[in-house]
Amino acid sequence: HFVFGLISQTMAAVLASPLAPIRKGSRVFFSLNSYFHCSSGLASKEHYKIVVLGGGSGGITMGARMKRKVGAKKVAIVEPSEMHYYQPIWTLVGAGAKSINSSGRPTASVMPSGVKWFKSRVTKIDPKNNTVSTDSGKELSYDYLIIALGLQLHYEKIKGLPEGFQHPKIGSNYSLQTVEKTWNALRNFKEGNAIFSFPNTPVKCAGAPQKIMYLSEAYLRKTGKRSKANIIYNTSLPVLFGVKKYADALWEIVKSRDLNVNLRHNLIEVRPDKREAVFENLDNPGETKIFEYEMLHVTPPMGPPSVLKGSSLEDEAGWLDVNKDTLQHKTYDNVFGIGDCTNVPTSKTAAAVAAQSAVLDRTITKVMKKDKPDKKYDGYTSCPLVTSYNTVILAEFDYNGQPLETFPVDQGKESRIMYHMKADLMPHLYWHGLLKGLWGGPGPYRKLMHLGMK
Ligand SMILES: Cc1cc2nc3c(=O)[nH]c(=O)nc-3n(C[C@H](O)[C@H](O)[C@H](O)COP(=O)(O)OP(=O)(O)OC[C@H]3O[C@@H](n4cnc5c(N)ncnc54)[C@H](O)[C@@H]3O)c2cc1C
């Protein structure tokens, strides 16, 4: 009885295994094909209806939406990181108002269930043959490809970095490794210059480089050190902010809080042993100016994902070349883009990703039905300009730099409620709405709040 039980258990295990025999006529074959398909690591080729590259804000969001559209088994996401971070909260982490741990969750917990996750990096995209390759030796083919690879930080383009971060007094809210260094520099501030930089490239969340300045000023005031600090914002841009309405409001704050703004100043070198930062005057190339610092916040130069280079998917500057209305690639009809890696001419934010996800969802539905995409992305983006530990100016605008405000109040004014939205409400909206593919931006609510007038 015991032996019979053992044999039948073994048979059951064999039948349930990926090597389950297939009966053809009177002969039995073992399906190596099904074995290879099920077991990641051994297979070299797999096909999915939809492949998503990148599992950040845009990738997870589109993965969730595509799962609903075609079923989990037909969707794959390629993302190397074990952890997923809600980057917008790093502004508050750098100012000591939130913990770094509160900003991250395991990637496994945000992956749409049932969707195949390849924990590797994409190394090659071949849109002519509808395939992508990964650093684990896999080749994936697709019917439709969604590219959500974000952007790359280039600290190394500033002489003296990134190794300079080993010294105290320097921080950067833009990366996981350096955001807590900002808080260390701020709370250990004694006396001297507190300098905040903005690079000479496109950046994500163009407000973040100055938000940390306002927070630092508030912190130094709160701790009685404000009179010992000379606060300087050195930006490569010719303006304080790209949208006039909000720029005007920010200039008022800059004046009233005695902050020094130098336009067209680009950080090119850091000498951490001497605590010196070297800026180039962009209006007079070659002319440099040395600033001593007691605290330095670096916003690094940024650029497109290097894997796009040479793929025939990129524009002249290297960004993914998509139609700004539909987010469909300009050359390859079955390739789409979302978020920071694209060349859509709007400010790169998670808020933009939300609005883009609703449009892209619709575009893909139409393309799958061989119809023309009809819904248009208006460039909606948003930047909660944190101006202290309890106030925010909630900038929202479109492709034309025109305010596109959700609430029926003047959002150009500092507001406590908007601070709570930024610090407490938006993270929930991100984890439980956006990443689940349920939040497509505030468009419908804006209409409601303005009684259908906007
Ligand atoms: C300090 C800071 C403050 C910010 N503040 C705000 C704010 O207040 N409001 C707001 O809306 N937005 C804000 N943002 C911007 C926002 O976080 C980004 O715009 C948003 O995350 C963009 O989403 P994405 O999917 O394009 O890129 P990401 O979320 O960065 O995701 C890109 C993903 O691609 C993966 N990847 C990269 N290369 C490869 C490869 N070769 N193969 C596979 N995967 C790869 C990465 O691991 C990453 O997970 C802020 C960002 C920072 C850093």
Short mmCIF file of C-alpha atoms and ligand atoms in Angstrom, two decimals:
data_model
loop_
_atom_site.label_atom_id
_atom_site.label_comp_id
_atom_site.label_asym_id
_atom_site.label_seq_id
_atom_site.Cartn_x
_atom_site.Cartn_y
_atom_site.Cartn_z
CA HIS A 1 0.00 0.00 0.00
CA PHE A 2 2.89 2.33 0.95
CA VAL A 3 4.81 1.56 -2.28
CA PHE A 4 1.69 2.06 -4.40
CA GLY A 5 1.08 5.44 -2.69
CA LEU A 6 4.68 6.53 -3.39
CA ILE A 7 4.41 5.57 -7.07
CA SER A 8 1.11 7.40 -7.58
CA GLN A 9 2.44 10.52 -5.82
CA THR A 10 5.50 10.51 -8.07
CA MET A 11 3.30 10.09 -11.16
CA ALA A 12 1.13 13.01 -10.04
CA ALA A 13 4.21 15.18 -9.53
CA VAL A 14 5.55 14.30 -12.99
CA LEU A 15 2.21 15.07 -14.62
CA ALA A 16 2.01 18.42 -12.83
CA SER A 17 5.58 19.36 -13.72
CA PRO A 18 6.54 21.53 -16.68
CA LEU A 19 7.98 18.35 -18.22
CA ALA A 20 4.49 16.84 -18.35
CA PRO A 21 4.25 14.28 -21.12
CA ILE A 22 2.09 15.05 -24.15
CA ARG A 23 0.30 12.09 -25.73
CA LYS A 24 0.45 11.98 -29.53
CA GLY A 25 -1.17 8.88 -30.98
CA SER A 26 0.25 6.03 -28.92
CA ARG A 27 3.57 7.78 -28.21
CA VAL A 28 4.42 10.06 -25.31
CA PHE A 29 6.62 13.20 -25.73
CA PHE A 30 7.98 15.54 -23.13
CA SER A 31 7.24 19.17 -23.92
CA LEU A 32 10.58 20.90 -23.54
CA ASN A 33 8.98 23.92 -25.09
CA SER A 34 6.52 24.31 -22.25
CA TYR A 35 9.33 23.68 -19.79
CA PHE A 36 11.41 26.47 -21.26
CA HIS A 37 8.45 28.85 -21.39
CA CYS A 38 7.63 28.45 -17.71
CA SER A 39 11.10 28.53 -16.30
CA SER A 40 12.73 31.96 -16.35
CA GLY A 41 16.49 31.97 -16.71
CA LEU A 42 16.75 29.07 -19.15
CA ALA A 43 14.66 30.38 -22.01
CA SER A 44 16.24 32.75 -24.48
CA LYS A 45 13.12 33.84 -26.40
CA GLU A 46 9.59 34.65 -25.34
CA HIS A 47 6.69 36.47 -26.92
CA TYR A 48 4.21 38.84 -25.27
CA LYS A 49 1.42 40.86 -26.77
CA ILE A 50 2.58 43.89 -24.79
CA VAL A 51 6.06 44.48 -23.42
CA VAL A 52 6.64 47.44 -21.08
CA LEU A 53 10.20 48.70 -20.60
CA GLY A 54 10.78 50.21 -17.16
CA GLY A 55 8.77 49.64 -14.01
CA GLY A 56 8.81 53.15 -12.55
CA SER A 57 5.78 55.45 -12.37
CA GLY A 58 4.87 55.15 -16.06
CA GLY A 59 5.77 51.48 -16.53
CA ILE A 60 3.80 50.08 -13.59
CA THR A 61 0.85 52.34 -14.42
CA MET A 62 0.72 51.17 -18.03
CA GLY A 63 1.32 47.55 -16.98
CA ALA A 64 -1.79 47.74 -14.78
CA ARG A 65 -3.84 49.34 -17.55
CA MET A 66 -2.66 46.85 -20.20
CA LYS A 67 -3.40 43.92 -17.90
CA ARG A 68 -7.03 45.06 -17.82
CA LYS A 69 -7.04 45.41 -21.58
CA VAL A 70 -5.50 42.12 -22.74
CA GLY A 71 -5.12 39.94 -19.62
CA ALA A 72 -2.13 39.55 -17.28
CA LYS A 73 -0.53 36.62 -19.11
CA LYS A 74 -0.02 38.67 -22.26
CA VAL A 75 1.89 41.49 -20.56
CA ALA A 76 5.55 41.62 -19.50
CA ILE A 77 7.43 44.37 -17.65
CA VAL A 78 11.22 44.66 -17.71
CA GLU A 79 12.57 46.42 -14.60
CA PRO A 80 15.83 45.66 -12.76
CA SER A 81 15.15 47.29 -9.37
CA GLU A 82 14.04 45.40 -6.27
CA MET A 83 12.52 48.59 -4.85
CA HIS A 84 10.10 51.13 -6.32
CA TYR A 85 10.34 54.71 -5.03
CA TYR A 86 7.86 57.55 -4.90
CA GLN A 87 10.42 60.17 -5.89
CA PRO A 88 8.31 63.33 -5.32
CA ILE A 89 8.49 62.82 -1.56
CA TRP A 90 12.32 63.05 -1.65
CA THR A 91 11.94 66.83 -1.55
CA LEU A 92 10.57 66.40 1.98
CA VAL A 93 13.08 63.65 2.87
CA GLY A 94 15.94 66.05 2.05
CA ALA A 95 14.38 68.59 4.40
CA GLY A 96 13.93 66.08 7.23
CA ALA A 97 10.12 66.14 7.02
CA LYS A 98 9.67 62.51 5.84
CA SER A 99 11.76 59.35 6.16
CA ILE A 100 13.41 57.70 3.18
CA ASN A 101 11.76 54.41 4.15
CA SER A 102 8.33 55.94 3.67
CA SER A 103 9.19 56.59 0.01
CA GLY A 104 9.85 53.01 -1.12
CA ARG A 105 8.07 49.71 -1.51
CA PRO A 106 9.28 46.39 -2.96
CA THR A 107 8.80 46.34 -6.71
CA ALA A 108 7.11 42.94 -6.31
CA SER A 109 4.35 44.62 -4.31
CA VAL A 110 3.53 47.17 -7.03
CA MET A 111 3.80 44.77 -10.00
CA PRO A 112 0.31 44.13 -11.38
CA SER A 113 -0.46 40.55 -10.27
CA GLY A 114 -0.06 37.86 -12.92
CA VAL A 115 1.97 40.12 -15.22
CA LYS A 116 5.40 38.67 -16.05
CA TRP A 117 8.22 40.63 -14.39
CA PHE A 118 11.68 40.32 -15.92
CA LYS A 119 14.07 41.55 -13.26
CA SER A 120 16.74 42.72 -15.69
CA ARG A 121 17.86 45.68 -17.75
CA VAL A 122 16.98 46.21 -21.38
CA THR A 123 20.22 46.33 -23.35
CA LYS A 124 18.89 46.57 -26.90
CA ILE A 125 15.66 47.61 -28.59
CA ASP A 126 15.11 46.49 -32.17
CA PRO A 127 11.85 48.04 -33.38
CA LYS A 128 12.31 46.75 -36.95
CA ASN A 129 12.10 43.16 -35.70
CA ASN A 130 9.80 43.87 -32.73
CA THR A 131 12.27 42.53 -30.19
CA VAL A 132 14.14 43.68 -27.10
CA SER A 133 17.14 42.05 -25.40
CA THR A 134 18.01 42.05 -21.73
CA ASP A 135 21.23 41.75 -19.76
CA SER A 136 20.17 38.28 -18.59
CA GLY A 137 20.39 37.02 -22.15
CA LYS A 138 16.67 37.02 -22.90
CA GLU A 139 15.09 38.14 -26.12
CA LEU A 140 11.47 39.23 -25.92
CA SER A 141 9.31 39.78 -28.97
CA TYR A 142 6.15 41.89 -28.83
CA ASP A 143 3.13 43.03 -30.76
CA TYR A 144 3.13 46.37 -28.91
CA LEU A 145 5.93 48.06 -26.99
CA ILE A 146 5.55 50.72 -24.28
CA ILE A 147 8.75 52.55 -23.36
CA ALA A 148 8.83 54.05 -19.85
CA LEU A 149 12.56 54.13 -19.09
CA GLY A 150 12.67 57.47 -17.27
CA LEU A 151 15.81 59.59 -17.56
CA GLN A 152 19.43 59.25 -16.48
CA LEU A 153 21.19 61.36 -13.88
CA HIS A 154 24.68 62.57 -14.79
CA TYR A 155 26.45 63.64 -11.61
CA GLU A 156 29.69 62.62 -13.33
CA LYS A 157 29.35 65.57 -15.72
CA ILE A 158 30.19 67.87 -12.80
CA LYS A 159 33.92 67.73 -12.05
CA GLY A 160 34.54 66.36 -8.55
CA LEU A 161 31.29 64.35 -8.46
CA PRO A 162 30.00 61.83 -7.61
CA GLU A 163 33.01 61.08 -5.35
CA GLY A 164 32.53 64.50 -3.72
CA PHE A 165 29.39 63.19 -2.01
CA GLN A 166 31.66 61.30 0.39
CA HIS A 167 32.37 64.65 2.01
CA PRO A 168 29.77 66.27 4.28
CA LYS A 169 27.99 69.52 3.37
CA ILE A 170 26.83 68.28 -0.06
CA GLY A 171 23.53 66.62 -0.85
CA SER A 172 21.13 66.00 -3.69
CA ASN A 173 17.44 65.17 -3.43
CA TYR A 174 17.57 63.57 -6.88
CA SER A 175 18.98 60.19 -5.93
CA LEU A 176 18.35 57.60 -3.28
CA GLN A 177 22.03 57.55 -2.31
CA THR A 178 22.34 61.29 -1.74
CA VAL A 179 18.95 62.56 -0.54
CA GLU A 180 19.67 62.01 3.16
CA LYS A 181 22.97 63.87 2.71
CA THR A 182 20.92 67.00 2.02
CA TRP A 183 19.25 66.69 5.41
CA ASN A 184 22.63 66.08 7.10
CA ALA A 185 24.09 69.19 5.49
CA LEU A 186 21.06 71.25 6.50
CA ARG A 187 20.84 70.21 10.12
CA ASN A 188 24.59 70.58 10.60
CA PHE A 189 24.62 74.05 9.01
CA LYS A 190 26.64 76.54 11.04
CA GLU A 191 27.44 79.71 9.11
CA GLY A 192 28.02 80.72 5.49
CA ASN A 193 26.57 80.19 2.03
CA ALA A 194 23.78 77.70 1.37
CA ILE A 195 23.84 77.15 -2.39
CA PHE A 196 21.24 75.44 -4.59
CA SER A 197 21.91 74.62 -8.26
CA PHE A 198 19.85 74.00 -11.40
CA PRO A 199 21.70 72.36 -14.36
CA ASN A 200 21.88 73.25 -18.02
CA THR A 201 19.73 70.30 -19.22
CA PRO A 202 16.08 69.26 -19.06
CA VAL A 203 15.28 67.94 -15.57
CA LYS A 204 12.46 66.05 -13.90
CA CYS A 205 10.28 68.20 -11.68
CA ALA A 206 11.76 71.56 -12.57
CA GLY A 207 10.51 73.03 -9.29
CA ALA A 208 12.37 70.59 -7.03
CA PRO A 209 15.77 72.38 -7.22
CA GLN A 210 14.26 75.47 -5.60
CA LYS A 211 11.73 73.77 -3.30
CA ILE A 212 14.62 72.55 -1.14
CA MET A 213 15.89 76.13 -0.96
CA TYR A 214 12.59 77.39 0.53
CA LEU A 215 12.48 74.47 2.96
CA SER A 216 16.10 75.07 4.00
CA GLU A 217 15.38 78.75 4.56
CA ALA A 218 12.39 77.85 6.73
CA TYR A 219 14.46 75.33 8.69
CA LEU A 220 17.26 77.81 9.34
CA ARG A 221 14.70 80.39 10.47
CA LYS A 222 13.04 77.88 12.78
CA THR A 223 16.37 76.92 14.36
CA GLY A 224 17.59 80.50 14.81
CA LYS A 225 20.40 80.24 12.23
CA ARG A 226 18.85 82.30 9.45
CA SER A 227 20.92 85.40 10.16
CA LYS A 228 24.09 83.32 9.72
CA ALA A 229 23.07 82.06 6.29
CA ASN A 230 23.44 83.61 2.88
CA ILE A 231 21.05 81.67 0.64
CA ILE A 232 21.87 81.51 -3.07
CA TYR A 233 19.98 79.93 -5.99
CA ASN A 234 22.23 79.55 -9.04
CA THR A 235 20.23 78.44 -12.04
CA SER A 236 21.19 77.82 -15.66
CA LEU A 237 17.78 79.06 -16.75
CA PRO A 238 17.05 82.65 -17.76
CA VAL A 239 13.90 82.58 -15.56
CA LEU A 240 13.01 81.49 -12.03
CA PHE A 241 10.16 79.26 -13.28
CA GLY A 242 8.83 78.58 -16.79
CA VAL A 243 5.23 79.72 -16.22
CA LYS A 244 4.84 83.45 -15.63
CA LYS A 245 2.01 83.30 -13.14
CA TYR A 246 3.99 81.07 -10.76
CA ALA A 247 7.32 82.76 -11.50
CA ASP A 248 5.82 86.08 -10.38
CA ALA A 249 4.64 84.52 -7.12
CA LEU A 250 8.04 82.93 -6.53
CA TRP A 251 9.91 86.20 -7.18
CA GLU A 252 7.79 87.79 -4.43
CA ILE A 253 8.83 85.05 -2.02
CA VAL A 254 12.49 85.31 -3.06
CA LYS A 255 12.43 89.06 -2.34
CA SER A 256 10.56 88.85 0.94
CA ARG A 257 12.83 86.08 2.31
CA ASP A 258 16.07 87.68 1.17
CA LEU A 259 17.15 84.89 -1.16
CA ASN A 260 19.76 85.60 -3.85
CA VAL A 261 18.98 84.36 -7.34
CA ASN A 262 21.64 84.25 -10.05
CA LEU A 263 20.26 83.39 -13.48
CA ARG A 264 22.35 81.66 -16.19
CA HIS A 265 24.80 80.20 -13.66
CA ASN A 266 25.71 76.57 -14.33
CA LEU A 267 27.51 74.35 -11.80
CA ILE A 268 30.55 72.77 -13.49
CA GLU A 269 32.83 71.75 -10.62
CA VAL A 270 32.76 70.94 -6.92
CA ARG A 271 35.90 71.04 -4.75
CA PRO A 272 34.64 69.43 -1.57
CA ASP A 273 37.98 69.60 0.28
CA LYS A 274 37.91 73.39 -0.01
CA ARG A 275 34.10 73.62 0.05
CA GLU A 276 34.08 75.48 -3.25
CA ALA A 277 31.56 75.29 -6.08
CA VAL A 278 32.50 76.57 -9.53
CA PHE A 279 29.80 78.05 -11.76
CA GLU A 280 30.04 79.04 -15.40
CA ASN A 281 28.31 82.19 -16.62
CA LEU A 282 26.27 80.88 -19.55
CA ASP A 283 25.91 84.36 -21.00
CA ASN A 284 29.66 84.65 -21.18
CA PRO A 285 31.01 81.13 -21.83
CA GLY A 286 34.37 80.46 -20.28
CA GLU A 287 33.80 82.95 -17.47
CA THR A 288 33.67 81.15 -14.13
CA LYS A 289 32.93 82.21 -10.59
CA ILE A 290 33.89 80.40 -7.39
CA PHE A 291 31.42 80.26 -4.51
CA GLU A 292 32.39 78.99 -1.06
CA TYR A 293 29.70 76.94 0.60
CA GLU A 294 28.63 75.71 4.00
CA MET A 295 25.88 73.69 2.32
CA LEU A 296 25.49 72.72 -1.35
CA HIS A 297 22.43 71.11 -2.94
CA VAL A 298 23.19 69.71 -6.39
CA THR A 299 20.61 69.09 -9.09
CA PRO A 300 22.57 67.00 -11.59
CA PRO A 301 22.55 67.29 -15.38
CA MET A 302 20.08 64.78 -16.81
CA GLY A 303 19.68 63.03 -20.16
CA PRO A 304 17.75 60.34 -22.01
CA PRO A 305 18.20 56.61 -21.33
CA SER A 306 21.39 55.47 -23.08
CA VAL A 307 19.71 52.31 -24.39
CA LEU A 308 17.72 54.45 -26.84
CA LYS A 309 20.92 55.55 -28.55
CA GLY A 310 21.21 54.02 -32.00
CA SER A 311 17.81 52.30 -31.76
CA SER A 312 16.22 54.57 -34.40
CA LEU A 313 13.61 55.44 -31.77
CA GLU A 314 15.25 58.61 -30.53
CA ASP A 315 15.16 62.24 -31.69
CA GLU A 316 18.27 64.35 -32.28
CA ALA A 317 18.72 65.01 -28.59
CA GLY A 318 18.32 61.30 -27.74
CA TRP A 319 14.79 61.39 -26.25
CA LEU A 320 12.07 58.94 -27.38
CA ASP A 321 10.47 60.54 -30.43
CA VAL A 322 6.70 60.36 -29.93
CA ASN A 323 3.71 62.27 -31.25
CA LYS A 324 2.97 64.83 -28.54
CA ASP A 325 -0.81 64.41 -28.88
CA THR A 326 -1.13 60.61 -28.95
CA LEU A 327 2.20 59.39 -27.46
CA GLN A 328 2.57 56.97 -30.37
CA HIS A 329 6.08 56.71 -31.82
CA LYS A 330 6.53 58.89 -34.90
CA THR A 331 7.97 56.06 -37.04
CA TYR A 332 6.91 52.76 -35.47
CA ASP A 333 3.13 52.50 -35.07
CA ASN A 334 3.32 49.70 -32.48
CA VAL A 335 5.71 51.58 -30.18
CA PHE A 336 4.53 54.08 -27.53
CA GLY A 337 6.14 56.19 -24.86
CA ILE A 338 5.26 57.68 -21.50
CA GLY A 339 6.98 59.83 -18.92
CA ASP A 340 10.45 61.30 -18.55
CA CYS A 341 12.09 59.39 -21.44
CA THR A 342 9.86 61.00 -24.10
CA ASN A 343 10.38 64.25 -26.00
CA VAL A 344 6.90 65.66 -25.30
CA PRO A 345 7.53 69.36 -24.67
CA THR A 346 6.20 69.60 -21.14
CA SER A 347 7.68 69.51 -17.65
CA LYS A 348 8.66 65.94 -16.69
CA THR A 349 6.61 64.90 -13.64
CA ALA A 350 4.62 62.00 -12.19
CA ALA A 351 1.57 64.24 -12.59
CA ALA A 352 2.28 64.36 -16.33
CA VAL A 353 2.62 60.56 -16.32
CA ALA A 354 -0.89 60.32 -14.82
CA ALA A 355 -2.48 62.46 -17.52
CA GLN A 356 -0.46 60.72 -20.23
CA SER A 357 -1.51 57.26 -19.04
CA ALA A 358 -5.20 57.95 -19.71
CA VAL A 359 -4.42 59.24 -23.22
CA LEU A 360 -2.01 56.41 -24.01
CA ASP A 361 -4.52 53.81 -22.84
CA ARG A 362 -7.00 55.22 -25.33
CA THR A 363 -4.39 55.51 -28.12
CA ILE A 364 -3.43 51.84 -27.76
CA THR A 365 -7.07 50.73 -27.76
CA LYS A 366 -7.59 52.54 -31.04
CA VAL A 367 -4.38 51.24 -32.62
CA MET A 368 -5.30 47.67 -31.65
CA LYS A 369 -8.61 48.11 -33.46
CA LYS A 370 -6.77 49.59 -36.45
CA ASP A 371 -8.51 52.94 -35.81
CA LYS A 372 -6.89 56.36 -35.68
CA PRO A 373 -5.99 57.57 -32.18
CA ASP A 374 -8.41 60.35 -31.24
CA LYS A 375 -7.71 61.48 -27.67
CA LYS A 376 -5.14 64.28 -27.34
CA TYR A 377 -2.71 64.93 -24.48
CA ASP A 378 -2.75 68.66 -23.69
CA GLY A 379 0.64 68.66 -21.94
CA TYR A 380 -0.91 68.70 -18.45
CA THR A 381 1.75 68.69 -15.76
CA SER A 382 1.86 69.80 -12.17
CA CYS A 383 4.46 70.92 -9.69
CA PRO A 384 3.58 71.45 -6.04
CA LEU A 385 6.06 74.23 -5.24
CA VAL A 386 6.79 73.64 -1.59
CA THR A 387 7.57 77.06 -0.13
CA SER A 388 7.88 76.08 3.57
CA TYR A 389 7.08 73.22 5.97
CA ASN A 390 3.39 74.02 5.70
CA THR A 391 2.78 75.88 2.43
CA VAL A 392 2.65 75.02 -1.26
CA ILE A 393 1.91 76.89 -4.48
CA LEU A 394 0.27 74.25 -6.65
CA ALA A 395 1.43 74.96 -10.21
CA GLU A 396 -0.58 73.15 -12.90
CA PHE A 397 -0.16 73.99 -16.57
CA ASP A 398 -0.27 72.75 -20.17
CA TYR A 399 1.91 72.67 -23.30
CA ASN A 400 1.48 76.40 -23.80
CA GLY A 401 2.58 77.25 -20.27
CA GLN A 402 -1.00 78.29 -19.50
CA PRO A 403 -2.23 77.53 -15.97
CA LEU A 404 -4.64 74.57 -15.94
CA GLU A 405 -5.73 74.69 -12.31
CA THR A 406 -7.91 72.01 -10.75
CA PHE A 407 -9.35 74.00 -7.87
CA PRO A 408 -11.61 77.05 -8.12
CA VAL A 409 -9.16 79.17 -6.08
CA ASP A 410 -6.06 81.14 -7.07
CA GLN A 411 -3.38 78.46 -6.94
CA GLY A 412 -0.66 81.08 -7.38
CA LYS A 413 -0.97 81.82 -3.65
CA GLU A 414 0.76 79.86 -0.88
CA SER A 415 -1.67 77.44 0.71
CA ARG A 416 -1.65 75.11 3.71
CA ILE A 417 -4.25 72.78 2.24
CA MET A 418 -2.11 72.27 -0.85
CA TYR A 419 0.83 71.37 1.42
CA HIS A 420 -1.23 68.57 2.96
CA MET A 421 -2.23 67.44 -0.49
CA LYS A 422 1.43 67.21 -1.47
CA ALA A 423 2.70 65.62 1.75
CA ASP A 424 -0.19 63.36 2.75
CA LEU A 425 -2.74 62.89 -0.01
CA MET A 426 -0.63 62.58 -3.17
CA PRO A 427 1.43 59.61 -1.95
CA HIS A 428 -1.85 57.67 -1.43
CA LEU A 429 -3.09 58.71 -4.83
CA TYR A 430 0.20 57.45 -6.27
CA TRP A 431 0.32 54.02 -4.62
CA HIS A 432 -3.39 53.22 -4.74
CA GLY A 433 -4.60 55.15 -7.78
CA LEU A 434 -1.88 55.82 -10.35
CA LEU A 435 0.09 52.58 -10.00
CA LYS A 436 -3.13 50.57 -10.17
CA GLY A 437 -3.98 52.27 -13.46
CA LEU A 438 -6.96 54.02 -11.90
CA TRP A 439 -5.80 57.64 -11.85
CA GLY A 440 -5.55 59.46 -15.17
CA GLY A 441 -5.01 62.96 -13.81
CA PRO A 442 -7.44 65.56 -12.49
CA GLY A 443 -8.98 66.53 -15.86
CA PRO A 444 -12.54 65.30 -15.13
CA TYR A 445 -12.48 66.82 -11.60
CA ARG A 446 -11.25 70.13 -12.93
CA LYS A 447 -14.29 70.30 -15.16
CA LEU A 448 -16.56 69.49 -12.23
CA MET A 449 -14.94 72.05 -9.91
CA HIS A 450 -15.21 74.75 -12.51
CA LEU A 451 -18.80 73.80 -13.31
CA GLY A 452 -17.82 72.53 -16.74
CA MET A 453 -16.21 75.87 -17.71
CA LYS A 454 -12.56 74.61 -17.99
C1 LIG B 1 13.44 65.11 -6.04
C2 LIG B 1 12.29 64.85 -6.97
C3 LIG B 1 11.11 65.54 -6.79
C4 LIG B 1 10.03 65.32 -7.64
N1 LIG B 1 8.86 65.98 -7.38
C5 LIG B 1 7.78 65.71 -8.13
C6 LIG B 1 6.52 66.31 -7.81
O1 LIG B 1 6.40 67.06 -6.85
N2 LIG B 1 5.47 66.01 -8.58
C7 LIG B 1 5.56 65.15 -9.64
O2 LIG B 1 4.55 64.88 -10.28
N3 LIG B 1 6.75 64.59 -9.99
C8 LIG B 1 7.85 64.84 -9.26
N4 LIG B 1 9.06 64.23 -9.56
C9 LIG B 1 9.22 63.57 -10.87
C10 LIG B 1 8.67 62.15 -10.97
O3 LIG B 1 9.17 61.34 -9.94
C11 LIG B 1 9.04 61.59 -12.34
O4 LIG B 1 8.69 62.50 -13.34
C12 LIG B 1 8.34 60.28 -12.61
O5 LIG B 1 8.76 59.30 -11.68
C13 LIG B 1 8.58 59.82 -14.04
O6 LIG B 1 8.14 58.51 -14.25
P1 LIG B 1 8.86 57.58 -15.35
O7 LIG B 1 8.14 56.29 -15.35
O8 LIG B 1 9.02 58.31 -16.61
O9 LIG B 1 10.34 57.39 -14.76
P2 LIG B 1 10.76 56.64 -13.43
O10 LIG B 1 9.66 56.63 -12.45
O11 LIG B 1 12.06 57.24 -13.01
O12 LIG B 1 10.98 55.14 -13.90
C14 LIG B 1 11.93 54.72 -14.86
C15 LIG B 1 12.21 53.25 -14.61
O13 LIG B 1 12.96 52.71 -15.68
C16 LIG B 1 13.88 51.78 -15.15
N5 LIG B 1 14.97 51.62 -16.10
C17 LIG B 1 15.94 52.49 -16.43
N6 LIG B 1 16.76 51.95 -17.35
C18 LIG B 1 16.31 50.70 -17.60
C19 LIG B 1 16.73 49.65 -18.47
N7 LIG B 1 17.80 49.77 -19.27
N8 LIG B 1 15.99 48.51 -18.48
C20 LIG B 1 14.89 48.37 -17.71
N9 LIG B 1 14.46 49.33 -16.86
C21 LIG B 1 15.16 50.48 -16.81
C22 LIG B 1 14.32 52.40 -13.84
O14 LIG B 1 14.84 51.43 -12.96
C23 LIG B 1 13.01 53.02 -13.34
O15 LIG B 1 12.32 52.16 -12.48
C24 LIG B 1 10.14 64.40 -8.71
C25 LIG B 1 11.34 63.69 -8.89
C26 LIG B 1 12.40 63.90 -8.03
C27 LIG B 1 13.67 63.11 -8.20
#
